[in-house]
XYZ file of C-alpha atoms in Angstrom:
490
model
C -11.134 47.167 111.252
C -11.809 47.090 114.998
C -14.346 49.893 114.675
C -16.163 47.962 111.954
C -16.302 44.762 114.035
C -17.519 46.580 117.158
C -20.189 48.327 115.084
C -21.338 44.966 113.724
C -21.862 43.579 117.232
C -23.740 46.606 118.541
C -25.874 46.786 115.406
C -27.053 43.254 116.151
C -27.605 44.267 119.769
C -29.736 47.226 118.659
C -31.935 45.087 116.406
C -32.563 42.507 119.132
C -33.121 45.179 121.752
C -35.427 47.650 120.030
C -38.254 45.190 119.504
C -38.166 44.025 123.122
C -37.965 47.577 124.439
C -40.989 48.599 122.338
C -42.989 45.717 123.841
C -41.942 46.607 127.367
C -42.823 50.255 127.002
C -46.280 49.343 125.704
C -46.839 47.187 128.777
C -45.758 50.097 130.991
C -48.162 52.498 129.357
C -50.859 50.019 130.385
C -49.637 49.780 134.004
C -51.909 52.600 135.262
C -54.807 50.540 133.922
C -53.640 47.189 135.291
C -52.802 48.629 138.730
C -56.354 50.026 138.850
C -57.768 46.507 138.405
C -55.138 44.502 140.309
C -54.080 45.074 143.928
C -50.584 44.688 145.431
C -51.742 41.292 146.747
C -52.797 40.297 143.217
C -49.337 41.205 141.973
C -47.918 39.133 144.813
C -49.849 36.109 143.511
C -48.583 36.810 139.980
C -45.021 36.998 141.324
C -45.334 33.571 142.962
C -46.835 32.060 139.795
C -43.814 33.429 137.967
C -41.732 31.655 140.604
C -43.017 28.357 139.121
C -41.811 29.299 135.635
C -38.384 30.312 136.882
C -38.078 27.086 138.888
C -39.446 24.638 136.284
C -37.856 26.079 133.138
C -34.197 25.418 134.054
C -34.968 21.807 134.987
C -37.306 20.815 132.159
C -35.378 22.733 129.484
C -32.662 20.149 130.247
C -29.845 22.655 129.882
C -30.481 22.937 126.130
C -30.139 26.720 126.276
C -26.396 26.107 126.631
C -25.841 22.681 125.064
C -27.587 23.584 121.827
C -25.072 26.382 121.275
C -22.154 24.002 121.813
C -23.502 21.247 119.520
C -24.877 23.629 116.879
C -21.439 24.995 115.985
C -19.752 21.597 115.772
C -20.561 21.495 112.054
C -21.297 24.037 109.334
C -23.622 21.576 107.574
C -27.236 22.849 107.520
C -28.547 19.296 107.883
C -26.611 18.962 111.151
C -27.864 22.324 112.423
C -31.459 21.481 111.486
C -31.205 18.185 113.344
C -29.997 20.069 116.438
C -33.167 22.180 116.377
C -35.630 19.325 115.787
C -33.890 16.810 118.056
C -34.026 19.335 120.889
C -37.703 20.032 120.183
C -38.731 16.354 120.209
C -36.842 15.666 123.448
C -38.452 18.713 125.060
C -41.941 17.448 124.147
C -41.278 14.484 126.418
C -39.836 16.761 129.092
C -42.818 19.148 129.249
C -45.238 16.207 129.208
C -43.598 15.036 132.421
C -43.801 18.595 133.789
C -47.534 18.880 133.102
C -48.409 15.445 134.507
C -46.387 15.930 137.700
C -47.605 19.520 138.086
C -51.254 18.562 137.721
C -50.884 15.786 140.301
C -49.187 18.144 142.765
C -51.109 21.353 141.983
C -52.812 21.585 145.396
C -49.548 20.985 147.225
C -47.805 23.611 145.081
C -50.603 26.084 145.753
C -50.299 25.543 149.508
C -46.498 25.788 149.372
C -46.327 28.966 147.299
C -49.553 30.797 148.142
C -50.590 29.231 151.460
C -54.002 28.299 150.003
C -55.106 25.305 147.890
C -57.728 27.373 146.040
C -55.129 28.532 143.513
C -54.470 25.011 142.167
C -56.240 25.795 138.860
C -53.962 28.816 138.412
C -50.988 26.512 138.968
C -52.177 24.034 136.314
C -52.802 26.700 133.678
C -49.500 28.421 134.380
C -47.642 25.121 134.013
C -49.094 24.775 130.502
C -47.919 28.333 129.746
C -44.451 27.414 131.008
C -44.443 24.278 128.837
C -45.126 26.240 125.650
C -42.411 28.693 126.657
C -39.945 25.785 126.956
C -41.000 24.309 123.597
C -40.401 27.663 121.887
C -36.743 27.712 122.960
C -35.239 25.582 120.106
C -36.893 27.834 117.517
C -35.738 31.008 119.253
C -32.147 29.737 119.300
C -32.323 28.681 115.641
C -33.137 32.257 114.609
C -30.471 33.674 116.924
C -27.706 31.314 115.806
C -28.482 32.001 112.158
C -28.330 35.728 113.040
C -31.844 36.298 111.692
C -32.374 39.217 114.030
C -35.285 40.774 112.130
C -37.263 37.520 112.025
C -36.577 37.039 115.724
C -37.782 40.547 116.565
C -40.953 40.188 114.477
C -41.864 36.864 116.092
C -40.993 37.886 119.656
C -42.683 41.282 119.344
C -45.866 39.797 117.918
C -45.937 37.144 120.634
C -45.403 39.687 123.409
C -48.087 41.981 122.002
C -50.552 39.097 121.886
C -49.933 38.391 125.593
C -50.509 42.061 126.429
C -53.715 42.252 124.372
C -55.159 39.069 125.860
C -54.279 40.317 129.356
C -56.140 43.556 128.641
C -59.136 41.570 127.400
C -59.370 39.235 130.390
C -58.197 41.572 133.178
C -59.613 44.953 132.130
C -62.536 44.249 129.798
C -63.865 41.028 131.340
C -62.492 41.856 134.831
C -61.358 38.322 135.683
C -58.564 39.596 137.943
C -55.528 37.353 138.430
C -57.335 34.495 136.693
C -57.650 36.748 133.624
C -53.905 37.384 133.703
C -53.272 33.613 133.825
C -55.616 32.901 130.881
C -54.314 35.836 128.814
C -50.699 34.797 129.321
C -51.493 31.206 128.308
C -53.250 32.124 125.057
C -50.568 34.679 124.178
C -47.754 32.173 124.821
C -49.401 29.573 122.568
C -49.747 32.197 119.838
C -46.046 33.109 120.215
C -45.023 29.448 119.978
C -46.728 29.011 116.606
C -45.239 32.274 115.321
C -41.686 31.083 115.994
C -42.545 27.683 114.515
C -43.709 29.331 111.271
C -40.527 31.416 110.995
C -38.266 28.394 111.526
C -40.014 25.518 109.747
C -39.436 26.752 106.168
C -35.623 26.802 106.244
C -35.152 23.983 108.745
C -35.788 20.510 107.260
C -37.218 18.112 109.842
C -34.539 15.649 110.917
C -33.859 13.707 114.118
C -30.297 12.604 114.806
C -29.430 10.166 117.614
C -25.856 11.436 117.815
C -27.064 15.019 118.092
C -29.618 14.043 120.746
C -26.957 12.281 122.807
C -24.614 15.281 122.615
C -27.399 17.706 123.535
C -28.106 15.680 126.655
C -24.397 15.199 127.405
C -23.700 18.936 127.448
C -27.149 19.911 128.716
C -27.611 17.826 131.863
C -24.508 19.236 133.620
C -25.941 22.727 133.019
C -29.244 22.050 134.823
C -27.687 22.829 138.221
C -26.298 26.029 136.691
C -29.771 27.263 135.800
C -31.123 26.210 139.191
C -28.374 28.274 140.818
C -29.390 31.252 138.664
C -32.958 30.740 139.808
C -31.792 30.757 143.424
C -29.896 34.010 142.876
C -32.747 35.875 141.215
C -35.885 34.403 142.761
C -35.247 32.624 146.070
C -35.702 35.927 147.885
C -39.382 35.978 146.896
C -39.957 32.642 148.590
C -38.225 33.723 151.791
C -40.167 36.999 151.748
C -43.588 35.343 151.515
C -42.607 33.141 154.481
C -42.082 36.135 156.773
C -44.128 38.989 155.274
C -47.481 39.751 153.622
C -48.034 39.394 149.860
C -48.513 43.183 149.560
C -44.757 43.691 149.925
C -44.108 41.039 147.307
C -46.534 42.850 145.011
C -44.511 46.051 145.422
C -41.360 44.094 144.638
C -43.010 42.659 141.520
C -43.921 46.122 140.221
C -40.429 47.445 140.933
C -38.958 44.394 139.209
C -41.130 45.054 136.153
C -39.416 48.428 135.830
C -35.905 47.463 136.930
C -35.805 44.406 134.722
C -36.300 46.564 131.645
C -32.510 46.630 131.890
C -32.650 42.935 131.049
C -33.863 43.837 127.553
C -30.712 45.630 126.313
C -28.521 43.212 128.291
C -30.278 40.210 126.735
C -30.045 41.835 123.321
C -26.293 42.252 123.789
C -25.923 38.689 125.082
C -27.976 37.302 122.193
C -25.730 39.050 119.677
C -22.581 38.352 121.721
C -22.725 34.538 121.751
C -22.603 33.876 117.969
C -20.275 36.884 117.619
C -17.521 35.593 119.911
C -17.961 32.038 118.585
C -17.168 33.354 115.107
C -13.640 34.209 116.369
C -12.872 30.747 117.724
C -10.286 30.247 114.957
C -9.052 33.841 115.066
C -8.276 34.390 118.738
C -5.342 36.764 118.260
C -7.471 39.382 116.525
C -10.140 38.901 119.204
C -7.800 39.746 122.106
C -7.767 43.502 121.537
C -11.242 43.628 120.002
C -13.031 41.887 122.883
C -11.199 44.035 125.439
C -12.520 47.156 123.727
C -16.019 45.691 123.528
C -15.964 45.050 127.291
C -14.992 48.656 127.997
C -17.707 49.987 125.702
C -20.210 47.660 127.373
C -19.281 49.107 130.776
C -19.518 52.681 129.500
C -22.802 52.323 127.608
C -24.687 49.881 129.804
C -23.311 51.469 132.975
C -24.849 54.747 131.824
C -28.163 52.934 131.286
C -27.975 51.578 134.845
C -27.446 55.115 136.174
C -30.514 56.237 134.203
C -32.619 53.585 135.947
C -31.610 55.027 139.322
C -32.226 58.526 138.007
C -35.691 58.023 136.514
C -37.077 55.307 138.827
C -39.024 57.657 141.087
C -40.759 59.765 138.403
C -41.516 56.647 136.314
C -43.173 54.785 139.197
C -45.156 57.874 140.223
C -46.317 58.368 136.641
C -47.251 54.806 135.703
C -48.704 53.306 138.899
C -51.390 53.978 141.473
C -50.395 55.500 144.825
C -50.403 52.144 146.642
C -47.456 51.038 144.446
C -45.271 54.174 144.726
C -42.729 52.742 147.186
C -41.648 50.299 144.467
C -39.309 52.984 143.055
C -36.754 52.102 145.758
C -35.675 48.867 144.032
C -35.813 49.810 140.330
C -32.224 51.026 139.995
C -30.870 48.294 142.261
C -32.360 45.531 140.088
C -31.199 47.277 136.907
C -27.667 47.243 138.315
C -28.041 43.502 138.908
C -28.944 42.947 135.255
C -25.943 45.071 134.268
C -23.745 42.563 136.143
C -25.344 39.725 134.161
C -23.928 41.326 131.017
C -20.511 41.668 132.671
C -20.659 37.955 133.503
C -21.509 37.116 129.874
C -18.480 39.108 128.708
C -16.310 36.855 130.889
C -17.666 33.578 129.425
C -15.559 33.526 126.255
C -12.663 31.583 127.783
C -14.766 28.732 129.197
C -16.565 28.291 125.875
C -13.343 28.322 123.865
C -11.880 25.717 126.240
C -15.194 23.769 126.333
C -15.097 23.900 130.122
C -18.673 25.119 130.562
C -18.990 23.119 133.792
C -16.990 25.910 135.446
C -20.027 28.166 134.982
C -21.986 25.912 137.343
C -19.234 26.130 139.953
C -19.261 29.931 139.819
C -23.039 30.094 140.008
C -23.182 27.598 142.884
C -20.906 29.765 145.037
C -22.918 32.891 144.170
C -26.234 31.128 144.858
C -24.983 29.871 148.234
C -24.082 33.434 149.226
C -27.493 34.739 148.082
C -29.537 32.053 149.860
C -27.564 32.621 153.073
C -28.161 36.374 152.915
C -31.856 35.810 152.169
C -32.223 33.511 155.165
C -30.638 35.932 157.628
C -31.698 39.352 156.282
C -35.174 39.038 154.731
C -36.948 38.349 158.070
C -35.481 41.630 159.384
C -36.064 43.992 156.461
C -38.666 44.939 153.844
C -38.906 44.105 150.153
C -35.939 46.351 149.234
C -33.470 43.858 150.688
C -34.525 41.239 148.103
C -33.261 43.500 145.312
C -30.031 44.313 147.147
C -29.238 40.618 147.632
C -30.047 39.776 143.986
C -27.602 42.441 142.832
C -24.928 41.230 145.258
C -25.417 37.745 143.796
C -24.947 38.811 140.187
C -22.011 41.033 141.099
C -20.335 38.152 142.945
C -20.977 35.871 139.973
C -19.206 38.288 137.605
C -16.164 38.801 139.817
C -15.790 35.094 140.591
C -16.088 34.173 136.886
C -13.164 36.424 136.031
C -11.187 35.022 138.980
C -11.756 31.504 137.592
C -10.572 32.658 134.146
C -7.324 33.876 135.672
C -6.766 30.856 137.937
C -7.523 28.341 135.168
C -5.363 30.328 132.703
C -8.190 30.398 130.162
C -8.133 32.553 127.051
C -8.774 36.208 127.862
C -8.965 39.501 125.990
C -6.571 42.347 126.743
C -8.320 44.568 129.312
C -7.320 48.144 130.146
C -7.922 47.703 133.886
C -6.858 51.195 135.107
C -9.290 52.823 132.684
C -12.015 50.305 133.562
C -11.615 50.834 137.326
C -11.775 54.621 136.938
C -15.047 54.279 135.039
C -16.488 51.932 137.679
C -15.566 54.323 140.522
C -17.160 57.252 138.677
C -20.393 55.337 138.143
C -20.409 54.109 141.751
C -20.183 57.652 143.121
C -22.957 58.904 140.814
C -25.279 56.014 141.725
C -24.816 56.631 145.464
C -25.538 60.360 145.111
C -28.613 59.811 142.914
C -30.092 57.088 145.132
C -29.668 59.098 148.341
C -31.221 62.132 146.631
C -34.240 60.120 145.437
C -34.832 58.788 148.966
C -34.394 62.079 150.859
C -35.417 64.982 148.609
C -38.954 66.024 147.776
C -40.214 64.937 144.365
C -40.181 68.521 143.031
C -36.589 69.270 144.048
C -35.446 65.855 142.832
C -37.005 66.405 139.395
C -35.300 69.804 139.143
C -31.920 68.200 139.878
C -32.407 65.298 137.442
C -30.927 67.146 134.403
C -27.886 68.091 136.509
C -27.280 64.453 137.457
C -27.729 63.355 133.841
C -25.332 65.935 132.396
C -22.802 65.214 135.138
C -22.830 61.496 134.324
C -22.326 62.156 130.610
C -19.445 64.502 131.442
C -17.730 61.788 133.503
C -18.022 59.317 130.610
C -16.655 61.915 128.199
C -13.656 62.621 130.428
C -12.963 58.891 130.703
C -12.765 58.519 126.905
C -9.453 58.896 125.092
C -9.002 61.643 122.498
C -9.401 59.074 119.714
C -12.645 57.769 121.229
C -14.024 61.293 121.581
C -13.252 62.017 117.937
C -14.989 58.777 116.938
C -18.102 59.756 118.915
C -18.152 63.250 117.405
C -17.716 61.831 113.904
C -20.597 59.400 114.474
C -22.864 62.207 115.725
C -21.940 64.341 112.712
C -22.688 61.438 110.387
C -26.109 60.907 111.980
C -26.934 64.615 111.730
C -26.145 64.642 108.020
C -28.158 61.478 107.465
C -31.328 62.772 109.127
C -31.119 66.423 108.051
C -30.405 65.806 104.368
């Protein structure tokens, strides 16, 4: 029974993840082209424009990313669930209208603040419109996720992402509009993605506005706005501090490294997307969930920890292969940022108790403490070091957030799964040792010698995982491999 339930969760994770990974890999195959037309400084400008999205989205989304999940599951009635989607959408129309008006009025000031030059104010205006359509898409994305329509979600998100890539190629490469082309291409692609999600949702979601639903969305959403701002501070405040003390070239290198390292966000987001409705489905069956969720956490650490090791392992050859020489130093942060995203998934595993107890405000407390640590480290360390320190601090922030969340669970005596901590700690130590060895090797060895040792590191990591598994788990893995071989050889 447990095996069946775990398989169900990771099947959903695979469906959500494969589409996103396909999109990301396509964008990476185009990186040699884009880095031939855009300089490190151009990528620095793009990074700071992205800063606007990451700052505005948490505020003007009104915390609906969390509150919609709480309100949505308060009733099994489809009319109620439809009203959650449409009520959120209508409220967000007003929110993004305010964003656009205020952003247009302050575009020159924002350009001076972020890019030290008022000439980028048009870029700011266009990117704010892109951000607004991204916010408006959110209720439709969540509708598909909550209804577990993974295939529809993947089709819509993949098509939208591909449209952004194609329009970027058109305006940056073909028409050679530079950063302005990237801004225009992203805007058109985002609008296209918005209408795709709308088409997938509108048929099975009757239009209905509910005042009670709207009030509850705002009630649970507003307290979460600080939470998202704290997340923004953890992940992106380092960029702002960096541009205060260093040139945009370094920020461009960070942006390229983040493009690679944040690929880890795709499987983590896929897991998290499948995880939320999955653990909510056990809200009335908590006893069965105790053992099941503990096993899921261990398998998350084993599988996603291995992925994090792979990012450290393949960062250098990937950056050398897909970018121009001026971007090659970006490999130093790829694995570090991937490890940070791994901790985001750990944090999400620890959220079950606060959701079951409806004490989601505790998330904001945890994230505030983590954000305060990150901002303090940014302030003192970024003036002294290069772009690599941004990634290190981000990962410290997400790691702190995970540990503190579990500490809160224990102190508040919230519902928790049964964790096999000795086994978990052994796995963590093994991964930690491997990551240190691989990172030092990538920084000190020549590229040729490092590439020759890569298979050794990979096999060694797999051997450590295998030794950490119980006999029963090994037999399960072998049986699954045998089953796959029969399926694809018959």
